[in-house]
Amino acid sequence: MKKLRQEAQEKALLEAFQQKIDREEKIEPKDWMPEAYRQNLIRQISQHAHSEVIGEQPEGNWITRAPSLRRKAVLLAKVQDEAGHGLYLYSSAETLGISRAEMIEALQTGKAKYASIFNYPTQTWGDIGAIGWLVDGAAICNQVSLQRTSYGPYSRAMIRICKEESFHQRQGYQIMLALANGSDAQRQMAQDSLNRFYWPSLMMFGPHDAESAHSARSMQWKIKRETNDSLRQKFIDQTVQQIEFLGLEHPDKAIKWNEERDHYDSGEIDWEEFYNVINGNGHCNRQRIQHHVNAHEEGAWVRDAQNAYAEKVKQRQQHAVA
Ligand code: FAQ
């Protein structure tokens, strides 16, 4: 009897929760939510945060080698922005009841993923252009839709992040423009970066909808507002003209306008490569995590100092009250 009553209560809560989402009302940290909603959000937001932070590494690699003081200052600002995005997102995940230390541990032990794209090396300055243009471009496609995600703190973080991502995308395209209009060697560098980063950028949107484990649930709960394939198509469509404007060759030889679909048809992604990379066997997976572990260990004294200071303030306040 008690069990039946509990089940009926749970069902009513679930229905009310779904209705709230369907009315486009935000779910806030103290609201009731199904455990699976909480866990799915923790998974997605923390992986998003990890991507922002690990994403600093391939770009950070070029800060000391930027071709001018202006380029260096711009790149430095961009990399700092990515750290800030990680901070907003970790804070947003923490409102769901997980600690920062738990999230970091999941990243470092390989339990949590981060975007596959950051396991590719940045070999030339052109790669910095390609990352800003294509990687931030793909991230924006996805994140604009996530501004309307159903979880309040995630949605508000996305609104701030999107503003900065637009600047990132433009700085990348501007680098590509300079290279594409430069000497033969610079033009070749731009083409080579486009060739290497185009397909991995398409992989950022995740597997095809039919293969996507979380999409159906995430769409029902409006954690995700558009599917992996529809966002990828948007990105493919917008990139064609950008490549043309640069005067570069499209890396996908099968790209073709389809009048009926009102979209470009495109070639197939190498899914074997995608799964290899997300399962830890990309070019730089081990290097990225090792670098993160080292930086985390080297920064332990900062965390210790902050904790000691917080404890001191607490004790002073207790003294004052007593
Ligand atoms: N890489 O069922 P789905 C940026 C995993 S931010 C690695 O389709 P879901 C800014 C997925 O996690 C870029 N893993 O999953 C920047 C799941 O594994 P799990 C990051 C991937 O969540 C620029 C499994 O495959 N953006 O770039 C990938 O419904 C420049 C099954 O997949 C976000 O995180 C992948 N590409 O859809 C920073 C946006 N794709 O968890 C620095 C928020 C899939 O079961 C420099 N996230 N997987 O072990 C999302 O929108 C979604 O989580 C998707 C995946 C679309 C990424």
Short mmCIF file of N, CA, C and O in Angstrom, two decimals, residues 109-157:
data_model
loop_
_atom_site.label_atom_id
_atom_site.label_comp_id
_atom_site.label_asym_id
_atom_site.label_seq_id
_atom_site.Cartn_x
_atom_site.Cartn_y
_atom_site.Cartn_z
N THR A 109 40.60 10.69 -14.20
CA THR A 109 40.63 9.22 -14.22
C THR A 109 39.96 8.66 -15.48
O THR A 109 39.81 7.45 -15.62
N GLY A 110 39.52 9.56 -16.36
CA GLY A 110 38.95 9.11 -17.63
C GLY A 110 37.48 8.72 -17.55
O GLY A 110 36.91 8.23 -18.53
N LYS A 111 36.84 8.96 -16.39
CA LYS A 111 35.41 8.63 -16.29
C LYS A 111 34.57 9.64 -17.06
O LYS A 111 33.52 9.31 -17.60
N ALA A 112 35.02 10.88 -17.07
CA ALA A 112 34.28 11.92 -17.79
C ALA A 112 35.02 12.26 -19.07
O ALA A 112 36.25 12.28 -19.11
N LYS A 113 34.23 12.55 -20.11
CA LYS A 113 34.85 12.88 -21.39
C LYS A 113 35.02 14.40 -21.51
O LYS A 113 34.52 15.16 -20.69
N TYR A 114 35.68 14.83 -22.57
CA TYR A 114 35.72 16.23 -22.98
C TYR A 114 35.73 16.20 -24.51
O TYR A 114 35.97 15.14 -25.10
N ALA A 115 35.47 17.36 -25.14
CA ALA A 115 35.28 17.36 -26.59
C ALA A 115 36.47 16.75 -27.33
O ALA A 115 37.63 17.12 -27.08
N SER A 116 36.15 15.84 -28.23
CA SER A 116 37.15 15.08 -29.00
C SER A 116 38.15 15.99 -29.72
O SER A 116 39.33 15.67 -29.84
N ILE A 117 37.67 17.15 -30.15
CA ILE A 117 38.50 18.04 -30.99
C ILE A 117 39.80 18.43 -30.31
O ILE A 117 40.81 18.67 -30.97
N PHE A 118 39.81 18.47 -28.97
CA PHE A 118 41.00 18.98 -28.28
C PHE A 118 42.10 17.93 -28.14
O PHE A 118 43.12 18.16 -27.52
N ASN A 119 41.87 16.78 -28.77
CA ASN A 119 42.92 15.75 -28.79
C ASN A 119 43.71 15.78 -30.09
O ASN A 119 44.50 14.87 -30.37
N TYR A 120 43.48 16.84 -30.89
CA TYR A 120 44.28 17.01 -32.11
C TYR A 120 45.35 18.06 -31.84
O TYR A 120 45.09 19.05 -31.14
N PRO A 121 46.56 17.86 -32.37
CA PRO A 121 47.65 18.82 -32.08
C PRO A 121 47.51 20.10 -32.90
O PRO A 121 46.91 20.09 -33.98
N THR A 122 48.06 21.20 -32.37
CA THR A 122 48.12 22.44 -33.16
C THR A 122 49.53 22.57 -33.72
O THR A 122 50.47 22.92 -33.00
N GLN A 123 49.66 22.27 -34.99
CA GLN A 123 51.00 22.18 -35.59
C GLN A 123 51.50 23.49 -36.17
O GLN A 123 52.70 23.69 -36.32
N THR A 124 50.58 24.36 -36.58
CA THR A 124 50.99 25.61 -37.22
C THR A 124 50.14 26.76 -36.69
O THR A 124 49.09 26.54 -36.07
N TRP A 125 50.54 27.99 -37.02
CA TRP A 125 49.74 29.16 -36.63
C TRP A 125 48.37 29.10 -37.31
O TRP A 125 47.35 29.55 -36.76
N GLY A 126 48.32 28.52 -38.50
CA GLY A 126 47.04 28.38 -39.20
C GLY A 126 46.04 27.59 -38.37
O GLY A 126 44.83 27.84 -38.42
N ASP A 127 46.52 26.65 -37.55
CA ASP A 127 45.61 25.85 -36.72
C ASP A 127 44.90 26.73 -35.69
O ASP A 127 43.78 26.43 -35.28
N ILE A 128 45.56 27.80 -35.26
CA ILE A 128 44.92 28.72 -34.31
C ILE A 128 43.76 29.45 -35.01
O ILE A 128 42.69 29.64 -34.44
N GLY A 129 43.98 29.80 -36.27
CA GLY A 129 42.89 30.40 -37.07
C GLY A 129 41.75 29.40 -37.24
O GLY A 129 40.57 29.73 -37.05
N ALA A 130 42.11 28.16 -37.60
CA ALA A 130 41.08 27.14 -37.86
C ALA A 130 40.29 26.82 -36.59
O ALA A 130 39.08 26.61 -36.64
N ILE A 131 40.97 26.82 -35.44
CA ILE A 131 40.25 26.52 -34.19
C ILE A 131 39.24 27.63 -33.89
O ILE A 131 38.06 27.37 -33.63
N GLY A 132 39.70 28.89 -33.96
CA GLY A 132 38.77 29.99 -33.69
C GLY A 132 37.59 29.96 -34.64
O GLY A 132 36.42 30.03 -34.23
N TRP A 133 37.89 29.82 -35.92
CA TRP A 133 36.82 29.85 -36.94
C TRP A 133 35.92 28.62 -36.86
O TRP A 133 34.70 28.75 -36.70
N LEU A 134 36.53 27.42 -36.94
CA LEU A 134 35.70 26.21 -37.05
C LEU A 134 35.27 25.65 -35.69
O LEU A 134 34.10 25.30 -35.51
N VAL A 135 36.20 25.57 -34.74
CA VAL A 135 35.87 24.93 -33.46
C VAL A 135 34.95 25.84 -32.64
O VAL A 135 33.90 25.42 -32.15
N ASP A 136 35.31 27.12 -32.55
CA ASP A 136 34.40 28.04 -31.85
C ASP A 136 33.11 28.21 -32.65
O ASP A 136 32.04 28.36 -32.08
N GLY A 137 33.24 28.16 -33.98
CA GLY A 137 32.04 28.26 -34.84
C GLY A 137 31.07 27.12 -34.55
O GLY A 137 29.86 27.32 -34.39
N ALA A 138 31.62 25.89 -34.46
CA ALA A 138 30.77 24.72 -34.16
C ALA A 138 30.22 24.84 -32.74
O ALA A 138 29.05 24.55 -32.47
N ALA A 139 31.08 25.30 -31.81
CA ALA A 139 30.64 25.45 -30.41
C ALA A 139 29.47 26.44 -30.34
O ALA A 139 28.49 26.21 -29.63
N ILE A 140 29.55 27.55 -31.11
CA ILE A 140 28.46 28.54 -31.07
C ILE A 140 27.16 27.94 -31.58
O ILE A 140 26.10 28.12 -31.00
N CYS A 141 27.24 27.22 -32.72
CA CYS A 141 26.04 26.58 -33.29
C CYS A 141 25.30 25.82 -32.19
O CYS A 141 24.09 25.93 -32.04
N ASN A 142 26.07 25.05 -31.43
CA ASN A 142 25.50 24.23 -30.37
C ASN A 142 25.02 25.09 -29.20
O ASN A 142 23.94 24.92 -28.67
N GLN A 143 25.86 26.06 -28.81
CA GLN A 143 25.60 26.78 -27.57
C GLN A 143 24.48 27.81 -27.69
O GLN A 143 23.83 28.13 -26.70
N VAL A 144 24.26 28.32 -28.91
CA VAL A 144 23.14 29.25 -29.08
C VAL A 144 21.84 28.52 -28.71
O VAL A 144 20.98 29.05 -28.01
N SER A 145 21.73 27.27 -29.14
CA SER A 145 20.51 26.52 -28.81
C SER A 145 20.49 26.19 -27.31
O SER A 145 19.42 26.14 -26.70
N LEU A 146 21.68 26.01 -26.71
CA LEU A 146 21.71 25.67 -25.27
C LEU A 146 21.36 26.86 -24.37
O LEU A 146 21.12 26.70 -23.19
N GLN A 147 21.32 28.06 -24.94
CA GLN A 147 20.88 29.22 -24.13
C GLN A 147 19.44 28.99 -23.65
O GLN A 147 19.02 29.53 -22.65
N ARG A 148 18.70 28.16 -24.42
CA ARG A 148 17.30 27.88 -24.05
C ARG A 148 17.16 26.54 -23.31
O ARG A 148 16.07 25.99 -23.22
N THR A 149 18.26 26.01 -22.80
CA THR A 149 18.17 24.75 -22.08
C THR A 149 17.26 24.91 -20.85
O THR A 149 17.12 26.02 -20.33
N SER A 150 16.68 23.81 -20.39
CA SER A 150 15.66 23.93 -19.32
C SER A 150 16.25 24.22 -17.94
O SER A 150 15.53 24.65 -17.05
N TYR A 151 17.53 23.98 -17.72
CA TYR A 151 18.09 24.20 -16.38
C TYR A 151 18.63 25.64 -16.27
O TYR A 151 19.57 26.02 -16.98
N GLY A 152 18.04 26.40 -15.34
CA GLY A 152 18.33 27.83 -15.22
C GLY A 152 19.81 28.19 -15.17
O GLY A 152 20.29 28.97 -16.00
N PRO A 153 20.59 27.62 -14.22
CA PRO A 153 21.99 28.03 -14.12
C PRO A 153 22.81 27.71 -15.38
O PRO A 153 23.72 28.46 -15.73
N TYR A 154 22.47 26.62 -16.07
CA TYR A 154 23.19 26.27 -17.31
C TYR A 154 22.81 27.27 -18.41
O TYR A 154 23.68 27.79 -19.11
N SER A 155 21.54 27.57 -18.49
CA SER A 155 21.06 28.50 -19.51
C SER A 155 21.71 29.88 -19.33
O SER A 155 22.20 30.49 -20.29
N ARG A 156 21.76 30.36 -18.09
CA ARG A 156 22.34 31.69 -17.86
C ARG A 156 23.85 31.71 -18.14
O ARG A 156 24.37 32.68 -18.68
N ALA A 157 24.52 30.59 -17.83
CA ALA A 157 25.96 30.52 -18.16
C ALA A 157 26.14 30.58 -19.67
O ALA A 157 27.05 31.25 -20.18
#
